[in-house]
Each structure stands twice: as structure tokens, then as C-alpha cells.
Short mmCIF file of C-alpha atoms in Angstrom, two decimals:
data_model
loop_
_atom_site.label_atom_id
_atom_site.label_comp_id
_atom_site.label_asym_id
_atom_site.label_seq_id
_atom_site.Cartn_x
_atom_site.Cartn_y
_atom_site.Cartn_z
CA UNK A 14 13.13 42.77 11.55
CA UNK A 15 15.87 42.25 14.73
CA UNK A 16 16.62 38.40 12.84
CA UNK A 17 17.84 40.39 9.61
CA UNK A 18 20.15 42.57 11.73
CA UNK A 19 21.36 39.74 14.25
CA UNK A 20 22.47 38.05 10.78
CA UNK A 21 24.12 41.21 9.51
CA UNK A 22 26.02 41.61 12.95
CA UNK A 23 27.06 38.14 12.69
CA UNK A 24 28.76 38.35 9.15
CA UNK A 25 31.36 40.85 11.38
CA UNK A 26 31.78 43.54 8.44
CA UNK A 27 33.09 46.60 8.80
CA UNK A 28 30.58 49.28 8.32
CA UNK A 29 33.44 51.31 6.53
CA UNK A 30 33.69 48.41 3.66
CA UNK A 31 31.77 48.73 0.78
CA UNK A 32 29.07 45.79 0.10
CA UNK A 33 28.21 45.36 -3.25
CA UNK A 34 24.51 45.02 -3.18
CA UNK A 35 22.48 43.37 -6.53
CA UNK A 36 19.31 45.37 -6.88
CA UNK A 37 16.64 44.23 -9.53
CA UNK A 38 14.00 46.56 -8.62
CA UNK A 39 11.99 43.89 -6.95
CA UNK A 40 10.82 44.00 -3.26
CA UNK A 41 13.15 41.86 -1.48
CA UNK A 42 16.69 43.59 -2.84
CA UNK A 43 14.51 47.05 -2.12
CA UNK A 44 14.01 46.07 1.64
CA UNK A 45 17.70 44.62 1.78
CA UNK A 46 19.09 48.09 0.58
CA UNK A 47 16.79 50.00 3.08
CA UNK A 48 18.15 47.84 5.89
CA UNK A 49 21.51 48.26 4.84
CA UNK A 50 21.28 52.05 4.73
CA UNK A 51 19.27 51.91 7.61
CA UNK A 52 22.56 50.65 9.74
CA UNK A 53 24.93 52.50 8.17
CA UNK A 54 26.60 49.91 5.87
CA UNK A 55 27.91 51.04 2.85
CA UNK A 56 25.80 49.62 0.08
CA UNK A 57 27.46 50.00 -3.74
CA UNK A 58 24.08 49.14 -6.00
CA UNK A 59 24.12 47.08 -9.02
CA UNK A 60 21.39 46.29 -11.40
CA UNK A 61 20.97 44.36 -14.58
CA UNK A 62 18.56 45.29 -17.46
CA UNK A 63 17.54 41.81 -18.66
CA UNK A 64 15.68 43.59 -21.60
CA UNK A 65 13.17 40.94 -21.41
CA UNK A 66 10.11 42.63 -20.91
CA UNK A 67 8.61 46.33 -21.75
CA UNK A 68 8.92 47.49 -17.69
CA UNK A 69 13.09 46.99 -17.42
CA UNK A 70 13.08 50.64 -17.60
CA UNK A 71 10.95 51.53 -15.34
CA UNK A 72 12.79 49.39 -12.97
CA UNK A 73 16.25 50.83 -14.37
CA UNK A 74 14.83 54.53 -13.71
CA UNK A 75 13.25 53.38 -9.86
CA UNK A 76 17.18 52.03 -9.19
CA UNK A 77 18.70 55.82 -10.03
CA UNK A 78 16.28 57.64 -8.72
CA UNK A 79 16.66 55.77 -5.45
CA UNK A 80 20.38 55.95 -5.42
CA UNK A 81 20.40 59.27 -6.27
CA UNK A 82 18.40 60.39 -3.64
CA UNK A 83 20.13 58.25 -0.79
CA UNK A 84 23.46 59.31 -2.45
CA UNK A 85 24.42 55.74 -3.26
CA UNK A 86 26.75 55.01 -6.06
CA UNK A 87 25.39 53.08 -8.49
CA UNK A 88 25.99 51.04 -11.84
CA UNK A 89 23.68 49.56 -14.42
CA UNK A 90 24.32 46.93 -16.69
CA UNK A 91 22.56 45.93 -19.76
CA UNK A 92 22.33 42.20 -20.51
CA UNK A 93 21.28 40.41 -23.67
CA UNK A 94 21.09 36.75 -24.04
CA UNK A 95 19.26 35.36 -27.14
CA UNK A 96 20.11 31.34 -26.95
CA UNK A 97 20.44 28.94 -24.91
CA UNK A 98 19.82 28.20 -21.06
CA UNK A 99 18.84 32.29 -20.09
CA UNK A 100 18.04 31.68 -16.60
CA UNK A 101 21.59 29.91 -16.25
CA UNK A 102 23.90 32.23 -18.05
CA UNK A 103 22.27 35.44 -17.09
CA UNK A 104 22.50 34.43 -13.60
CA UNK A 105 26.70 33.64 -14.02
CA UNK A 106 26.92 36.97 -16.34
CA UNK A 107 25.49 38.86 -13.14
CA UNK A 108 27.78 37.81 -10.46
CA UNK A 109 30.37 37.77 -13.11
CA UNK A 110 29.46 41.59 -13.39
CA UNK A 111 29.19 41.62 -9.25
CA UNK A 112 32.87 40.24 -8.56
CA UNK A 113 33.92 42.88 -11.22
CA UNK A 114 32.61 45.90 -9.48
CA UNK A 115 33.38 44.03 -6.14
CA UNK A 116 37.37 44.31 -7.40
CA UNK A 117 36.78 48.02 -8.47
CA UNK A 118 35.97 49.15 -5.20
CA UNK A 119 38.73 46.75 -3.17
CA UNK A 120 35.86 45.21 -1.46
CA UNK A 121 35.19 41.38 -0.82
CA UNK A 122 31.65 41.53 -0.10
CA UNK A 123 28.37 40.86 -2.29
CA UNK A 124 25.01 41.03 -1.11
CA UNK A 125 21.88 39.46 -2.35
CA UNK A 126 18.51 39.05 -1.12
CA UNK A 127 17.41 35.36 -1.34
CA UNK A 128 15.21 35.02 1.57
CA UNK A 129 13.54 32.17 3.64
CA UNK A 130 10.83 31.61 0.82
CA UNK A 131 13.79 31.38 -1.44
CA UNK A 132 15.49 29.02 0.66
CA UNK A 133 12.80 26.44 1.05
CA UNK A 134 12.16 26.64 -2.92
CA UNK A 135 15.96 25.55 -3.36
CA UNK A 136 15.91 22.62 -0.81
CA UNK A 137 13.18 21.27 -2.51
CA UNK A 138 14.27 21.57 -6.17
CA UNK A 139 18.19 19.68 -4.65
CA UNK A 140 15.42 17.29 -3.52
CA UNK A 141 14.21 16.46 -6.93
CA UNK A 142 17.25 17.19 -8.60
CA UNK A 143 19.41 15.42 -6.41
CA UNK A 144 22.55 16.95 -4.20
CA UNK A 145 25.17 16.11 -1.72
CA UNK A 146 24.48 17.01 2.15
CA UNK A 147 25.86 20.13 2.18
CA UNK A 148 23.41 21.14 -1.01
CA UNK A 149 20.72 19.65 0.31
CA UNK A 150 20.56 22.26 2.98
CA UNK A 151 19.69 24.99 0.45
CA UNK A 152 21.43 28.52 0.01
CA UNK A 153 23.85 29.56 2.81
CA UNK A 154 23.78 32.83 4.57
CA UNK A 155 27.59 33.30 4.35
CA UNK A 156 29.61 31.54 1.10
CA UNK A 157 33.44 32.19 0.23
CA UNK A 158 34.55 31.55 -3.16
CA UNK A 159 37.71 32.93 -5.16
CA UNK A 160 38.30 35.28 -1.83
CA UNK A 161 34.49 36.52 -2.43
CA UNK A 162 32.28 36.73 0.76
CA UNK A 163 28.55 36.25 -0.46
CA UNK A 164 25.62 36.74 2.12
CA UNK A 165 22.29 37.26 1.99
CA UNK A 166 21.11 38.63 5.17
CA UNK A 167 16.98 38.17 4.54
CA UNK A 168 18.16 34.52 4.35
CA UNK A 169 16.06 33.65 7.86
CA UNK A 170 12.95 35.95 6.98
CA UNK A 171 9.96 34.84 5.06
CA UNK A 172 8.29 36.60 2.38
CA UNK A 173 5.28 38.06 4.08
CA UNK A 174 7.52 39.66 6.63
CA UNK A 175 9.46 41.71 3.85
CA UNK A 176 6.07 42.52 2.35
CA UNK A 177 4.93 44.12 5.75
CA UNK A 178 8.16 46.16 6.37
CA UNK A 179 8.29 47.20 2.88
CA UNK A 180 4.52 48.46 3.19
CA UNK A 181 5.55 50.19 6.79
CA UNK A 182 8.62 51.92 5.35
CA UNK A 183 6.82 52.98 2.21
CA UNK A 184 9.76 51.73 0.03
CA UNK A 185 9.28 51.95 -3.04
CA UNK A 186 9.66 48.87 -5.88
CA UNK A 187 8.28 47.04 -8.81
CA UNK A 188 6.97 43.59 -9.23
CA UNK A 189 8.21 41.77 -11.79
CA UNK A 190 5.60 40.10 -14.18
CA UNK A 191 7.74 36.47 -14.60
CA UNK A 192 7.41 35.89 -11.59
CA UNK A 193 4.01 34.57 -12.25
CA UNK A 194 4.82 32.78 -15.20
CA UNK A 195 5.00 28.68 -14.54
CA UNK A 196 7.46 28.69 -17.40
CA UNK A 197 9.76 28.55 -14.44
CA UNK A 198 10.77 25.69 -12.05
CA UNK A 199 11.30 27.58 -9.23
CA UNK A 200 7.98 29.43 -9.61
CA UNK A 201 6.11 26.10 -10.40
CA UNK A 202 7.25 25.41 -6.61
CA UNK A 203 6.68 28.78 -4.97
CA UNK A 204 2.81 28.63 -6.99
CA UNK A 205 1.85 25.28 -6.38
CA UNK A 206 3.82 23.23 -4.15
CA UNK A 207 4.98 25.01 -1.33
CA UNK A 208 1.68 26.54 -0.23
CA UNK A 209 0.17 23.23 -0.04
CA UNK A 210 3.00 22.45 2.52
CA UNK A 211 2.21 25.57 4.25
CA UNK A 212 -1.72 24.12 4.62
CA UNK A 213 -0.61 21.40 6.00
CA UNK A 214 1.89 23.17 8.73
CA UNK A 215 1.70 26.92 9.16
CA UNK A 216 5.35 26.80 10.57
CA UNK A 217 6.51 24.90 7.41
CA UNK A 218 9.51 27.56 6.95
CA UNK A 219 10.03 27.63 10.13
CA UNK A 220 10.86 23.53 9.82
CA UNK A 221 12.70 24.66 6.80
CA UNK A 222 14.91 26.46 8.19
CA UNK A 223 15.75 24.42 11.41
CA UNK A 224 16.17 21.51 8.31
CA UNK A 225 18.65 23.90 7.05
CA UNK A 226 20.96 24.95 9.94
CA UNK A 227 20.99 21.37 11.23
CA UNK A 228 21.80 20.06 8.00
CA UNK A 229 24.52 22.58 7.54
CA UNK A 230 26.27 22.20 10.30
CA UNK A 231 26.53 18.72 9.53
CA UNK A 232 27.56 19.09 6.13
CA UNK A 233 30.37 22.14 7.38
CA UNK A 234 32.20 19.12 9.39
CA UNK A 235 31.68 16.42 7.23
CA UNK A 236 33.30 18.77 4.28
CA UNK A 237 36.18 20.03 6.06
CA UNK A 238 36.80 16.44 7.35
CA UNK A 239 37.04 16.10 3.15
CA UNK A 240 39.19 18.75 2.58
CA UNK A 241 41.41 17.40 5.07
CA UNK A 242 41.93 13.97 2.82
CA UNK A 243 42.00 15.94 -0.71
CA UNK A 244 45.88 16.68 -1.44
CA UNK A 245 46.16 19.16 -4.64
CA UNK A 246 42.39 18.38 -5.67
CA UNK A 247 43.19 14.80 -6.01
CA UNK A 248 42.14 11.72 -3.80
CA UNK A 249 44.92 9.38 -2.89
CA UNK A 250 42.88 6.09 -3.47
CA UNK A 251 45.38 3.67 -1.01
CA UNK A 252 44.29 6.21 1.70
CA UNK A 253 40.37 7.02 0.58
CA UNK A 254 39.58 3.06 0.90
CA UNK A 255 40.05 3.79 4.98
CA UNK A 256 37.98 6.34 5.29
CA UNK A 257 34.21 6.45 6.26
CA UNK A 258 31.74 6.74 3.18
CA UNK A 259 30.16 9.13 4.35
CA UNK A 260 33.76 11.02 3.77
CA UNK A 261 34.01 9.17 0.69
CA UNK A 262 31.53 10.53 -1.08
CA UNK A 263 31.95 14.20 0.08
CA UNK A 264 35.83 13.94 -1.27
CA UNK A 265 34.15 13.44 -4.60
CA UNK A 266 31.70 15.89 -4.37
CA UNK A 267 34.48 18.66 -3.28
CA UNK A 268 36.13 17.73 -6.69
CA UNK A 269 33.00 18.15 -8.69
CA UNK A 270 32.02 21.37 -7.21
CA UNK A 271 35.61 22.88 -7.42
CA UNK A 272 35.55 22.07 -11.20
CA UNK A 273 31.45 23.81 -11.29
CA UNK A 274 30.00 20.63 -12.39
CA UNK A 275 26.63 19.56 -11.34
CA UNK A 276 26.06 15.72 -9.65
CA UNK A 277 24.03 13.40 -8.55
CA UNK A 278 24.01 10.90 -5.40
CA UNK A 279 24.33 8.22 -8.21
CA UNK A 280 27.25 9.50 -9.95
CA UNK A 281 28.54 9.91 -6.97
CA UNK A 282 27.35 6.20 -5.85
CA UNK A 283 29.40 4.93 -9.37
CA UNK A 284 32.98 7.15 -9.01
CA UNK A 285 33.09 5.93 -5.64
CA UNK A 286 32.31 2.33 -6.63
CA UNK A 287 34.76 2.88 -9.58
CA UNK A 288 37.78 4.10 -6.86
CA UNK A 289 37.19 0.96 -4.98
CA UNK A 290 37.60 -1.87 -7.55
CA UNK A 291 40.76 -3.08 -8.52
CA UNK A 292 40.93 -1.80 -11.54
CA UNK A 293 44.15 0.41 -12.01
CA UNK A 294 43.04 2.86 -14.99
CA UNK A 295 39.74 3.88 -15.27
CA UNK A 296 37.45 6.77 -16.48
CA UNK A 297 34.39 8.02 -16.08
CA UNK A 298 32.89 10.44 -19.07
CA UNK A 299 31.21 13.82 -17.23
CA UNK A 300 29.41 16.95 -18.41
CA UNK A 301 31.39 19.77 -20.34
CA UNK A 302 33.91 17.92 -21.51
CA UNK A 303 35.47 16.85 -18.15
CA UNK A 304 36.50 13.23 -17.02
CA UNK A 305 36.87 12.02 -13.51
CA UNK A 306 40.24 9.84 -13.83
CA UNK A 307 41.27 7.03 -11.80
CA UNK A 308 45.34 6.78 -12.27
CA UNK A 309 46.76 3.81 -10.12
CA UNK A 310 46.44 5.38 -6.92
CA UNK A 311 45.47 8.88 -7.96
CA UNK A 312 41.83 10.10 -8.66
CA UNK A 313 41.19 13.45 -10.44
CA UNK A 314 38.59 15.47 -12.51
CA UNK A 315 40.71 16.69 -15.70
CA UNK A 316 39.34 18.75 -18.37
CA UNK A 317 39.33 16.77 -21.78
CA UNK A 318 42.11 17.40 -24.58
CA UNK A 319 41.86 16.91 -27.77
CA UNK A 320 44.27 13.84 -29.00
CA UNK A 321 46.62 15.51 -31.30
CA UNK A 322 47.50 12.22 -33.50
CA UNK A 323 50.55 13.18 -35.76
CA UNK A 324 53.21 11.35 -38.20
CA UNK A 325 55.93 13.98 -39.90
CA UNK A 326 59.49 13.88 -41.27
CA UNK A 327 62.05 15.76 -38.62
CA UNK A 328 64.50 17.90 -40.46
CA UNK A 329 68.22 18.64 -38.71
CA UNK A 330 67.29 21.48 -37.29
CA UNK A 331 64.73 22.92 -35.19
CA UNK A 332 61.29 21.04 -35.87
CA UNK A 333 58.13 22.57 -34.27
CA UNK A 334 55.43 19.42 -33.35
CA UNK A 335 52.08 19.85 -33.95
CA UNK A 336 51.33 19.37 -30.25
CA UNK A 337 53.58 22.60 -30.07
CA UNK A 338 56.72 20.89 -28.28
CA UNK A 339 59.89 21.71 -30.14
CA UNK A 340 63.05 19.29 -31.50
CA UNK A 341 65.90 20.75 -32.31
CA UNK A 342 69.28 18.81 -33.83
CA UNK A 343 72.78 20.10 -33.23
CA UNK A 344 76.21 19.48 -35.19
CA UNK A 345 78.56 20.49 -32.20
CA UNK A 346 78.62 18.11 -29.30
CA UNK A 347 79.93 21.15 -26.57
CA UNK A 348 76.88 21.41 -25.08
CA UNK A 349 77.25 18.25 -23.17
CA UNK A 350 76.23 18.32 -19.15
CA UNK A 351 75.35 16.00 -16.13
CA UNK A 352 72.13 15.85 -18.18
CA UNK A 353 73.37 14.29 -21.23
CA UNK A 354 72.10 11.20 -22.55
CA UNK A 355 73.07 9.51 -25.75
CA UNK A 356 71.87 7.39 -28.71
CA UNK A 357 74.58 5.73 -30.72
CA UNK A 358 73.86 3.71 -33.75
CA UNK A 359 75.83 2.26 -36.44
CA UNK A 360 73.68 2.61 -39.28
CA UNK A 361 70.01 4.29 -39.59
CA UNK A 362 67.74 4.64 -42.27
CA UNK A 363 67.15 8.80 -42.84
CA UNK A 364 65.20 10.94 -42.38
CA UNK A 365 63.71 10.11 -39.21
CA UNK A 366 60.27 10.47 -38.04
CA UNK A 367 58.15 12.16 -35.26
CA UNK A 368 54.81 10.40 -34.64
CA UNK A 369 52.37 9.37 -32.18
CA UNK A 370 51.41 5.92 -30.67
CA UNK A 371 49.96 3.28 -32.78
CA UNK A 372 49.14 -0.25 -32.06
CA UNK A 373 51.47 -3.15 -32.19
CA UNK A 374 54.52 -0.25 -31.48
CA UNK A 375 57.58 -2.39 -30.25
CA UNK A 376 60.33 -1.19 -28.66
CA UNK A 377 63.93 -2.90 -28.38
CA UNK A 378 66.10 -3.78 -25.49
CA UNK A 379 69.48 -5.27 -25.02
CA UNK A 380 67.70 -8.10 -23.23
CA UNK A 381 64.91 -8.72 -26.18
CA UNK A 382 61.64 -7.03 -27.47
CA UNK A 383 58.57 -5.55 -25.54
CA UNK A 384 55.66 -4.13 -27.17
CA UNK A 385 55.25 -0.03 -25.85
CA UNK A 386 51.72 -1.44 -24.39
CA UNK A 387 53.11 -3.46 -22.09
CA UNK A 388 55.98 -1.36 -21.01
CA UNK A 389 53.76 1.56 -20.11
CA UNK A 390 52.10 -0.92 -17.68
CA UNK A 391 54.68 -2.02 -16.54
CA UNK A 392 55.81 1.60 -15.30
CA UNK A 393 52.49 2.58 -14.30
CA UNK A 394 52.09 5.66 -16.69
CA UNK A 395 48.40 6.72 -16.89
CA UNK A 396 46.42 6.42 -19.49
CA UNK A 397 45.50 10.34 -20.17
CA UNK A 398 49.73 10.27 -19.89
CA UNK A 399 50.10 7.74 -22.55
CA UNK A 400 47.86 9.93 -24.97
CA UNK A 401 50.49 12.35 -24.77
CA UNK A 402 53.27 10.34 -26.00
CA UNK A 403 54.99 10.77 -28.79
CA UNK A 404 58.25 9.07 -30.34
CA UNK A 405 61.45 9.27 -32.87
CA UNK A 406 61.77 6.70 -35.69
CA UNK A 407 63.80 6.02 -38.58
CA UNK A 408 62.21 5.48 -42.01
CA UNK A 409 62.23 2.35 -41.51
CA UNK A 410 59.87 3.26 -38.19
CA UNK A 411 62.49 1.31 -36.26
CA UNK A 412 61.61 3.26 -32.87
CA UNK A 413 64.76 5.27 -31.84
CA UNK A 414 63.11 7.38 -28.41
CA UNK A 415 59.72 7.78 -26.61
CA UNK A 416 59.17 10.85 -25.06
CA UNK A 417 61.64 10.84 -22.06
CA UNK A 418 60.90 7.62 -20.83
CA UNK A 419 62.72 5.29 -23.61
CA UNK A 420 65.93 5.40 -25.69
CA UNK A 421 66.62 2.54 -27.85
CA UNK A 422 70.37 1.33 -26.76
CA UNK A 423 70.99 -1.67 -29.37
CA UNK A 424 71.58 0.40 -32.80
CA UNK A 425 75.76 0.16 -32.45
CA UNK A 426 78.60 2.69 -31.00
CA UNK A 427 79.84 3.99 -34.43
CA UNK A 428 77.93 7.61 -34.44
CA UNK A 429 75.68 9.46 -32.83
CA UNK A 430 72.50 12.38 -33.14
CA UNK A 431 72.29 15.32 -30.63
CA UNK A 432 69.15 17.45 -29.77
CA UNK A 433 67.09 19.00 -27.42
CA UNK A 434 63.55 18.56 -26.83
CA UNK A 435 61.40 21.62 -25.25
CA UNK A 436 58.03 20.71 -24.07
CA UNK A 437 55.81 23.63 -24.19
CA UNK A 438 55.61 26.99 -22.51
CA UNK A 439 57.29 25.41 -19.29
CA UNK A 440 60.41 24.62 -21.31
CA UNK A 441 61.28 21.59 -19.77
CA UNK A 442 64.43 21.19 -21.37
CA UNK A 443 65.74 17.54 -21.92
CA UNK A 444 69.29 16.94 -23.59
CA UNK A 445 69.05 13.89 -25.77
CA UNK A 446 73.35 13.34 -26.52
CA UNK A 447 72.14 12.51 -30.12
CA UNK A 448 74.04 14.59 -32.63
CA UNK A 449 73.51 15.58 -35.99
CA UNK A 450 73.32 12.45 -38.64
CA UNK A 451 77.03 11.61 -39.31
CA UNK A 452 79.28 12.60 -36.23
CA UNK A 453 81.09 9.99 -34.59
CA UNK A 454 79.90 8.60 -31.12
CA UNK A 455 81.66 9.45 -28.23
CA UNK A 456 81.12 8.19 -24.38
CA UNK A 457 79.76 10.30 -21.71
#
């Protein structure tokens, strides 16, 4: 077994860390935790009782039995998923569970024991699924997320050899009876596909993995050429149409993964296309509830908002807005600064009105009238911006101010309203020199 330890000594840790191993009973995370004690890590075991099947306990009692008698601490978990995709959210329950224990004991490090079988079954299934380089070359030894160092250090051995030390060493674990079920995709492959490869070439894994470390090392320079272009998860578009596609298409496939959303080389193949056109605003619809947003010459995944459409009478005081922002109306004028800007009007028809957008909106300038449409084109304002706007009207819905980006300056220099707008949590404060409905205008 000197590959499994060459790959532990590689991963640098320091025996003194903990390493938060997942242990399910089965063969390969048995032979993983022997090798770890073995070399003196410091293994922390963790198991999960799917409650799926009559032997969990058995498995449970194997786990605390060996802990106890290698004086390992240990922690069980009991998981219950009724609906929906098991195999998916039983998987992100577990190394939700993992990261937790991981922060109890000030330790970075989770351990799992995906091996080379394991490997070959995932490059395969990216294969059908479809991937981007870097998935295409299957599970990775060593993988940092959220300051998380995950490795799986039986990643280069195949599943025979883990059979044979775990029949040398006499360690002791269970099988588990699903893994014979072809209800499975992954054991479809491991029971029918892959040994037919193996017929054909008896060093098929071996190929595997070669397939694998070339292909990663690829992928490693290609992404962190990426990274390099992505500023604040975003793509600046002026600068992406210079680069290589080959770069191209891993910037977009940074900002899927970062978000956890699965893709496909033809998504990828129509975002890319999308960035390229001329088009300036453009969208393209993606799974839970996320859109990939093209914004002039910004391009972004955002999460999806529900449009809060809204049309209510403002009283002359503090007015909450059903998209939570806050108006409030003032009498006294003192609390003019550098930031004040002011509305004066000669006659308006009260109360006034806060609403959002609606078609054929026009707003008025000294110079003439532009409809709201065109004058968000013409400063560029993106469309998932525009869907936030909201604006100040009289009764008669003569349009009086449009969220910080319009004030109407041709109602007269007789009087004047005063308020101040707070937008959200942040508090982005905004003095509109508008004061309460009768007070007489004064100049800044």
C-alpha cells in the first residue's frame, strides 16, 4: 500500500491535526481509518445512519466498537430523508454534518475514501452527463472549498487492492446490500460497464488514472488562467472577447460552479455565444431559480427575485414600501447638506403616489418629453436594475422622482416637499430637498 502513503505524505498534514474521517462501515473507509491509525494521524470518525435498510445498526455498533477500542473519538448521526432526490441530499446533509464537526475540532481537514474504482465510475458518468475539463478528470485527491481541505488518499488504489489489505489486516467491516442494487447509476457502471472495459485492457484503471492526472493538470492551469480574468465573480465582456475560448468557456464554468449549479458543454457553448453578440441586455433562464445576466459589459449569475409590483398612496410622514425601502416627509427644512437636492413645484395634485414601472411611463424635462424606456437605455441601467425601480407621482400620476436617478425639474419655484429615502438594511440614505406639501421653495 506505499501509493496510499506517498499520497498521504504529499497532502503535508500535520500528524498533530485532527482529520475528520467519514466512516460508513463499508470496506474502503475501514481500510482508510486503519491506514490512518496505522501512521499516526489523528483520525476524528463520523458515520451516518441512513436508516434505509435493517443492517444500519449493525454497521452503527461495528463503528463504536472500533473506535472504542482504538480510542478514537467518534460521532454518529442519524439521517432521514423521505422525498425527493435521496442520493443527492443525503450526500450534501453528510458533508454538511462533516464541515460541522470539522469546525468543532478547529481542524480543516476531511477525509473520504473514494478510490481508483470510484474514480473511473465518475469520469465516465461526466462523460455521459457532460462536464467542463477540469470535471472531466473525475474526483481530485486534494479539493479546497470554503477553507475546507478534502482528500481522499485511496484515490490512486483500485478496489481489489483494498480487498487484499483488508483481508491481510483482518479489519473488520460490513458490506452494504445497495450496492448491488442497479437502481443506481453509479452501480449500473461499476456492474456492467466498467468490467467490460477491464476485458478489453487489464490496465484499464491504470489508463484511468494517467487520463486523470494529465487531464488535471491541464484543467489546474487553464482554471487559474480563469480566475485570473473573473473580477468579483463577474466577466468583463470588452475584455473576455480577447481571450482564448478555451479560457472562455472555463470563466463561465468558474461562475456556475461557484453558484453549485450543474452544466453542460452546450450551455456553456450558448452563454458564451450569448456574451459575444451584440446584444447589450440579455438573459439566460438556469436551474434553481438562478439567471446568468449579460449587463452591457458585465456578465453575472444572480439568484432570481421576486418582482415586487406595487401602487400605494404616500402619507407625510414615514411610509414603509412594500419592497421594504422607507420614505419619510419632513416639515422643517434644517436638515439641508452638500447632499441636498430639491423638487419645487407650483401646484400638485395630493396625495402623491409610490408605484412601480408600467408601460408608456413618461418622464418630463425642461428640454421636452422622454418615455422612462428610453431613458434607461440611454443610461445603460440593466435590466434586473430597472425591475427594481420604483417612482413618486401625484394623483394625477404626473411622475415627480424615479428612484435616484430622475427628479422632475419643470413643476414651478413656488414650494417645495422634503424627505428622505432609506433603501434597505444598508441605509443608503438619499436627501430628496422636497419638503412637506405647503412650505415655500427655497434655493440651495
Amino acid at each position: 500500500m506505499l501509493n496510499i502513503t506517498n499520497l498521504l505524505s504529499s497532502f503535508k498534514i500535520d500528524k498533530k491535526i485532527p482529520i475528520i474521517v467519514a466512516v460508513s462501515g463499508g470496506i474502503d473507509s475501514m481500510v482508510l481509518l486503519n491506514i490512518l491509525i496505522t501512521e499516526k494521524y489523528k483520525p476524528i470518525v463520523v458515520h451516518f445512519n441512513h436508516n434505509t435498510r435493517k443492517t444500519n445498526e449493525r454497521d452503527q455498533d461495528l463503528i463504536i466498537n472500533f473506535s472504542k477500542n482504538n480510542n478514537l473519538i467518534y460521532h454518529i448521526f442519524s439521517i432521514n430523508i423521505n422525498e425527493g432526490n435521496f442520493q443527492s441530499e443525503a450526500r450534501d446533509l453528510r458533508y454538511e454534518k462533516l464541515r460541522m464537526i470539522a469546525k468543532k475540532y478547529k481542524t480543516s481537514y476531511i477525509a473520504t475514501a473514494h478510490h481508483l474504482d470510484d474514480l473511473a465510475e465518475t469520469i465516465l458518468i461526466k462523460m455521459t452527463r457532460g462536464s467542463n475539463l477540469y470535471g472531466y478528470s473525475g474526483i481530485q485527491p486534494l479539493y479546497v472549498k470554503d477553507e475546507i481541505t478534502y482528500i481522499r488518499p485511496l484515490l490512486n488504489i483500485d478496489k481489489k487492492t483494498i480487498i487484499d489489505y483488508a483481508l491481510l489486516h483482518k479489519i473488520p467491516y460490513f458490506t452494504d446490500e445497495s450496492n448491488y442494487s442497479d437502481n443506481y447509476l453509479r452501480n449500473r457502471y461499476r456492474h456492467t460497464v466498467i468490467p467490460i472495459l477491464k476485458q478489453e485492457n487489464q490496465q484499464f484503471l491504470k489508463k484511468v488514472y494517467n487520463f486523470h492526472t494529465q487531464l488535471k493538470d491541464a484543467a489546474s492551469y487553464i482554471k487559474n488562467q480563469a480566475l485570473k480574468e473573473l473580477h468579483n465573480n463577474s466577466i468583463n465582456i470588452e475584455n473576455f472577447k480577447k481571450l482564448d475560448v478555451v479560457i472562455q468557456k472555463e470563466m463561465i464554468a468558474i461562475l456556475f460552479e461557484q453558484d453549485n449549479l450543474e452544466t453542460t458543454f452546450e450551455t456553456i457553448d450558448k452563454i458564451r455565444c450569448m456574451l459575444l453578440n451584440d446584444s447589450p441586455n440579455q438573459e439566460y433562464t438556469l436551474e434553481n431559480k438562478y439567471t446568468f445576466i449579460k449587463a452591457y459589459n458585465e456578465a453575472f449569475i444572480k439568484k432570481n427575485q421576486t418582482k415586487n409590483v406595487f401602487d400605494i398612496t404616500l402619507n407625510d410622514s414615514l411610509n414603509i414600501l412594500p419592497n421594504m425601502e422607507k420614505i419619510t416627509f419632513f416639515n422643517n427644512p434644517s436638515n439641508i447638506d452638500n447632499e441636498t437636492v430639491k423638487i419645487c413645484y407650483n401646484k400638485l395634485s395630493l396625495p402623491l403616489r409610490a408605484r412601480t414601472r408600467k408601460p408608456g411611463d413618461t418622464l418630463s424635462f425642461k428640454y421636452g418629453r422622454k418615455k422612462l424606456k428610453d431613458y434607461l437605455i440611454d443610461l445603460k441601467l440593466p435590466k434586473y436594475e430597472r425591475d427594481k425601480l420604483w417612482l413618486i407621482t401625484d394623483s394625477n400620476d404626473i411622475i415627480l422622482w424615479v428612484s435616484n436617478i430622475y427628479i422632475n425639474e419643470t413643476l414651478g419655484s413656488e414650494k417645495q416637499l422634503q424627505f428622505l429615502w432609506e433603501k434597505g438594511k444598508n441605509e443608503q440614505r438619499y436627501w430628496r430637498n422636497i419638503s412637506k406639501w405647503e412650505t415655500n421653495c427655497w434655493s440651495v
